[in-house]
Coordinates of C-alpha atoms in Angstrom, one line a residue:
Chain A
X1 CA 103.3 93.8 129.5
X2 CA 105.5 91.5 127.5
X3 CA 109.1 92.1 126.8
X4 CA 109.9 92.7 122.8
X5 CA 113.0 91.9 121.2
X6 CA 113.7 93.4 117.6
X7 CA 116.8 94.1 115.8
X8 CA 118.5 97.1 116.1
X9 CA 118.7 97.6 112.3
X10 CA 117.8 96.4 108.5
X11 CA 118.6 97.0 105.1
X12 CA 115.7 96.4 102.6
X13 CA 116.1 97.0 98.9
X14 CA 113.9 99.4 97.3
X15 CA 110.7 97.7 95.6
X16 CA 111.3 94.5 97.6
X17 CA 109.5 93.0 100.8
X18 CA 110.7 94.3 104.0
X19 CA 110.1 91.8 106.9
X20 CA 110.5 93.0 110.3
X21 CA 111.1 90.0 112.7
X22 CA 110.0 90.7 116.7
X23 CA 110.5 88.2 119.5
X24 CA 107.7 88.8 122.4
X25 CA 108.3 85.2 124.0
X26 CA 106.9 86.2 127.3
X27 CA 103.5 87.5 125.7
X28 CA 100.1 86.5 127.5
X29 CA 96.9 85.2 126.3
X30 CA 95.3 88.7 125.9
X31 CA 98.2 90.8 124.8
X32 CA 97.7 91.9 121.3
X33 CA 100.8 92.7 119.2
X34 CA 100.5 96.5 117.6
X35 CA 103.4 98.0 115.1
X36 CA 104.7 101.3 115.3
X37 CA 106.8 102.9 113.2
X38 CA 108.4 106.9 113.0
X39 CA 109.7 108.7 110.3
X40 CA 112.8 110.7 110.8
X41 CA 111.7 113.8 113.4
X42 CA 108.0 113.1 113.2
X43 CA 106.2 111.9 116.1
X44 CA 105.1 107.3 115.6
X45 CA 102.1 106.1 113.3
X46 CA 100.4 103.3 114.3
X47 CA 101.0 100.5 111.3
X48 CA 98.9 97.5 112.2
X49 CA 97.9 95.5 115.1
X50 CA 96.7 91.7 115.5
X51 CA 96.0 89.2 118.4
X52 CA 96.6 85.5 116.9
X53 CA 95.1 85.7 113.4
X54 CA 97.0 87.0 110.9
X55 CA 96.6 90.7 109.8
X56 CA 96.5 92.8 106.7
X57 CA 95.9 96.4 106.1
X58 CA 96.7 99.1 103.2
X59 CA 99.9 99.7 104.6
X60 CA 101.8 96.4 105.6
X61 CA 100.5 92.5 107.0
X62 CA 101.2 90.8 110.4
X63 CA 102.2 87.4 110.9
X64 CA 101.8 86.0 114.1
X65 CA 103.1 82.6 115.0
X66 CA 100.8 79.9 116.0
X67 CA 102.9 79.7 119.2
X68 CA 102.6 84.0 119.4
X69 CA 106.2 84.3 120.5
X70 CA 107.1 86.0 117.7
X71 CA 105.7 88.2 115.0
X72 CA 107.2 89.7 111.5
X73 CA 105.7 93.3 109.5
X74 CA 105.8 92.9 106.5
X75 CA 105.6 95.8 104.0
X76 CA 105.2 94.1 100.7
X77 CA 106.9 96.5 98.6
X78 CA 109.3 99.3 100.5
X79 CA 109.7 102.5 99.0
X80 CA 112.2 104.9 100.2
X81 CA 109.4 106.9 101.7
X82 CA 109.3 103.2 104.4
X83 CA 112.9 104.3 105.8
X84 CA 111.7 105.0 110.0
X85 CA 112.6 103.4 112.8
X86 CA 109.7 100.4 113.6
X87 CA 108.2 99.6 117.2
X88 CA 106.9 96.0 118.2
X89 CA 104.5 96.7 121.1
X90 CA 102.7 94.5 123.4
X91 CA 99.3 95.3 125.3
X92 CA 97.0 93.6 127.3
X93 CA 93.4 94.7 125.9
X94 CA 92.4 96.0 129.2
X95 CA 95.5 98.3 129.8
X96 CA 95.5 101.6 129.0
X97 CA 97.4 103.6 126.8
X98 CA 99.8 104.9 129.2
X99 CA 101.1 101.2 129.9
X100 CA 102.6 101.4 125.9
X101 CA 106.2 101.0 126.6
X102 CA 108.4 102.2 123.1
X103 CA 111.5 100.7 123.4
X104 CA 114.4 101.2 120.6
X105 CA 112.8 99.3 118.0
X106 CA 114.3 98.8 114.3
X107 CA 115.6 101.3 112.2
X108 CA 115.1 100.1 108.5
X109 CA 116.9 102.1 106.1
X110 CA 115.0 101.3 102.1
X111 CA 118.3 101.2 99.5
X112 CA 117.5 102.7 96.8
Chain B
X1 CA 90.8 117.3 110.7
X2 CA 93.7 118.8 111.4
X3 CA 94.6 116.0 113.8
X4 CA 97.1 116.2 116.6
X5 CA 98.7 119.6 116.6
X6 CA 102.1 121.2 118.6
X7 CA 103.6 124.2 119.1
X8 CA 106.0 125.5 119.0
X9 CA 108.1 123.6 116.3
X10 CA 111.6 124.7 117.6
X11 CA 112.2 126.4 120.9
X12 CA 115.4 127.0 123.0
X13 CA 115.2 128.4 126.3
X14 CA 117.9 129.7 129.1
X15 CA 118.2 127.5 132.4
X16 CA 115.6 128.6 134.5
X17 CA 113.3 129.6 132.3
X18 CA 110.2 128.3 132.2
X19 CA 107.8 127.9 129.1
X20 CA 104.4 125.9 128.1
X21 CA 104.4 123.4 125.0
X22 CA 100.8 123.6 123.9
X23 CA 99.0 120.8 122.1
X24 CA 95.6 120.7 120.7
X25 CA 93.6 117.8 118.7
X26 CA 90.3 118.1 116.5
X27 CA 89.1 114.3 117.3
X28 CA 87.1 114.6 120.5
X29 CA 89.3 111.9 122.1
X30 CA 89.4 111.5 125.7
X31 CA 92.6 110.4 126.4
X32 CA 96.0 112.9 125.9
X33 CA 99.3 112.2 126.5
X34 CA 103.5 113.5 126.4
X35 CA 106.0 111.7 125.3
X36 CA 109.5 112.8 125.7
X37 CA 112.2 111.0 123.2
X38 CA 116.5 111.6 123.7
X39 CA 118.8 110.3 121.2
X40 CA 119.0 106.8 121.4
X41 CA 116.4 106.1 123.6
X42 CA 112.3 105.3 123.0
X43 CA 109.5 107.5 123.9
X44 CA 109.0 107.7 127.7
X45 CA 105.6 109.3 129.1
X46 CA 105.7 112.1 130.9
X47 CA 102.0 112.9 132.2
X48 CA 98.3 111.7 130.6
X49 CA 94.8 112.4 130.9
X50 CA 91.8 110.3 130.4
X51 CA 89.8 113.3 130.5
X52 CA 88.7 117.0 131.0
X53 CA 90.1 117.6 134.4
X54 CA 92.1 114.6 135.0
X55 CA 95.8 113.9 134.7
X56 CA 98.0 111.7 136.1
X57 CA 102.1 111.0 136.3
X58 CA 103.8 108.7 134.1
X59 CA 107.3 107.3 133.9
X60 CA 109.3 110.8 134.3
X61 CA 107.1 113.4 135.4
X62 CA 109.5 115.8 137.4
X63 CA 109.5 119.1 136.0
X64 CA 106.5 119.0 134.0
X65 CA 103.0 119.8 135.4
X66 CA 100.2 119.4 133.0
X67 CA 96.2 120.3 133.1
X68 CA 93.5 119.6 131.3
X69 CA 90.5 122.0 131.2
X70 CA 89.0 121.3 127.8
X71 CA 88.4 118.7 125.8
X72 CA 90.7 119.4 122.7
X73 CA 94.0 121.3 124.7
X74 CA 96.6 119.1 126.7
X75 CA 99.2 121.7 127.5
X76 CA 102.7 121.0 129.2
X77 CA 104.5 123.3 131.3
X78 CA 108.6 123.3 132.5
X79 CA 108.1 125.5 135.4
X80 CA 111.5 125.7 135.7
X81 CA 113.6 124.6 132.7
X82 CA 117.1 122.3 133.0
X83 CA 119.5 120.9 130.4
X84 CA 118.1 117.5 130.8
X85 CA 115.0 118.5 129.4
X86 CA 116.5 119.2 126.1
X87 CA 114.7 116.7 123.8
X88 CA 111.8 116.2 121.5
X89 CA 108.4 116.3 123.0
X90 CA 105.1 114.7 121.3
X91 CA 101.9 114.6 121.7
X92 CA 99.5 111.8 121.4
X93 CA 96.1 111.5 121.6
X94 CA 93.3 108.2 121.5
X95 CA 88.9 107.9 121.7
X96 CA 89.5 106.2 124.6
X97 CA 92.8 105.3 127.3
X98 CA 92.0 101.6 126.2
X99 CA 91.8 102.6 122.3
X100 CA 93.9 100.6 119.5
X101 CA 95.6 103.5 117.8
X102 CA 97.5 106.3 119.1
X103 CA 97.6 109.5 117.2
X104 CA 100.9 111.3 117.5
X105 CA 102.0 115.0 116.8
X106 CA 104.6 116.4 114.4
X107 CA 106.5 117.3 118.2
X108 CA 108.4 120.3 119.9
X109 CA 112.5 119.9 119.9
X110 CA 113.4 121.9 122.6
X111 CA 116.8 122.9 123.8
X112 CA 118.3 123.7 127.7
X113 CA 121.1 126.5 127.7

């Protein structure tokens, strides 16, 4: 699986738009991107996941670059409730679950 | 649906001791896994299953043995507990091993004496 850069950490002002940049410049043509993200002591919840297109859901969209060497979440309006530490995760479609590698990923903190 | 489920919550054994973490999910899905996280650090897996009766290692499986006779139960076992196993365990569970989403447990902290 591709490599994924992120930065450590972010501020985001509550009521705001918190956009999560992630590097994966190494990614191949069937590795989707997925997002992660974990609340303080509770185990991850999966955010959102997209291959090239663009992605929205209830809780936050995916932009993908045409080039897919990069990706940012973006959770349109953070509440202090969106404060966890966020996984960028890439996966070929045919690997398995046990191939998801969670590496540090960003902690945002929402300022109230 | 009660989801993914763990217990216990809290637990802190002596070195040497030995102890199961149980885990339990209501979604009939076929694949099961552990996680351990330290401070710091991501999640790293410990052992998985794709199904009733199968498991296999994953990145740091030494000092956990894991089976999985049923369906719904994915239970880990230290046989023989350390300091270095103090951390926080979850559990996660999918339909299938090739399945988008992951759904995690609340997970054990557990502490090493």
């Amino acid at each position: 699986d591709a490599k994924t850069t992120q930065p450590p950490s972010m501020d985001c002002a509550e009521g705001r738009a918190a956009n999560l940049p992630c590097n994966h410049s190494t990614i191949s043509g069937n590795e989707y991107v997925y997002w992660y993200r974990q609340i303080h002591s509770q185990g991850p919840q999966y955010i959102i996941h997209g291959l090239k297109n663009n992605e929205t859901n209830e809780m936050a969209s995916l932009i993908i670059t045409e080039d897919r060497k990069s990706s940012t979440l973006i959770l349109p309006h953070a509440t202090l409730r969106d404060t966890a530490v966020y996984y960028c995760i890439v996966r070929a479609t045919n690997f398995g679950n046990e191939k998801l590698t969670f590496g540090t990923g960003t902690r945002l903190t929402i300022i109230p | 649906n009660a989801g993914v489920t763990q217990t216990p919550k809290f637990q802190v054994l002596k070195t040497g001791q030995s102890m199961t973490l149980q885990c339990a999910q209501d979604m009939n899905h076929e694949y099961m896994s552990w996680y351990r996280q330290d401070p710091g650090m991501g999640l790293r897996l410990i052992h998985y299953s794709v199904g009733a009766g199968i498991t296999d290692q994953g990145e740091v499986p030494n000092g956990y043995n894991v089976s999985r006779s049923t369906t719904e139960d994915f239970p880990l076992r230290l046989l023989s507990a350390a300091p270095s196993q103090t951390s926080v365990y979850f559990c996660a569970s999918s339909y299938s091993k090739v399945a988008i989403t992951q759904y995690f447990g609340p997970g054990t902290r557990l502490t090493v004496l």
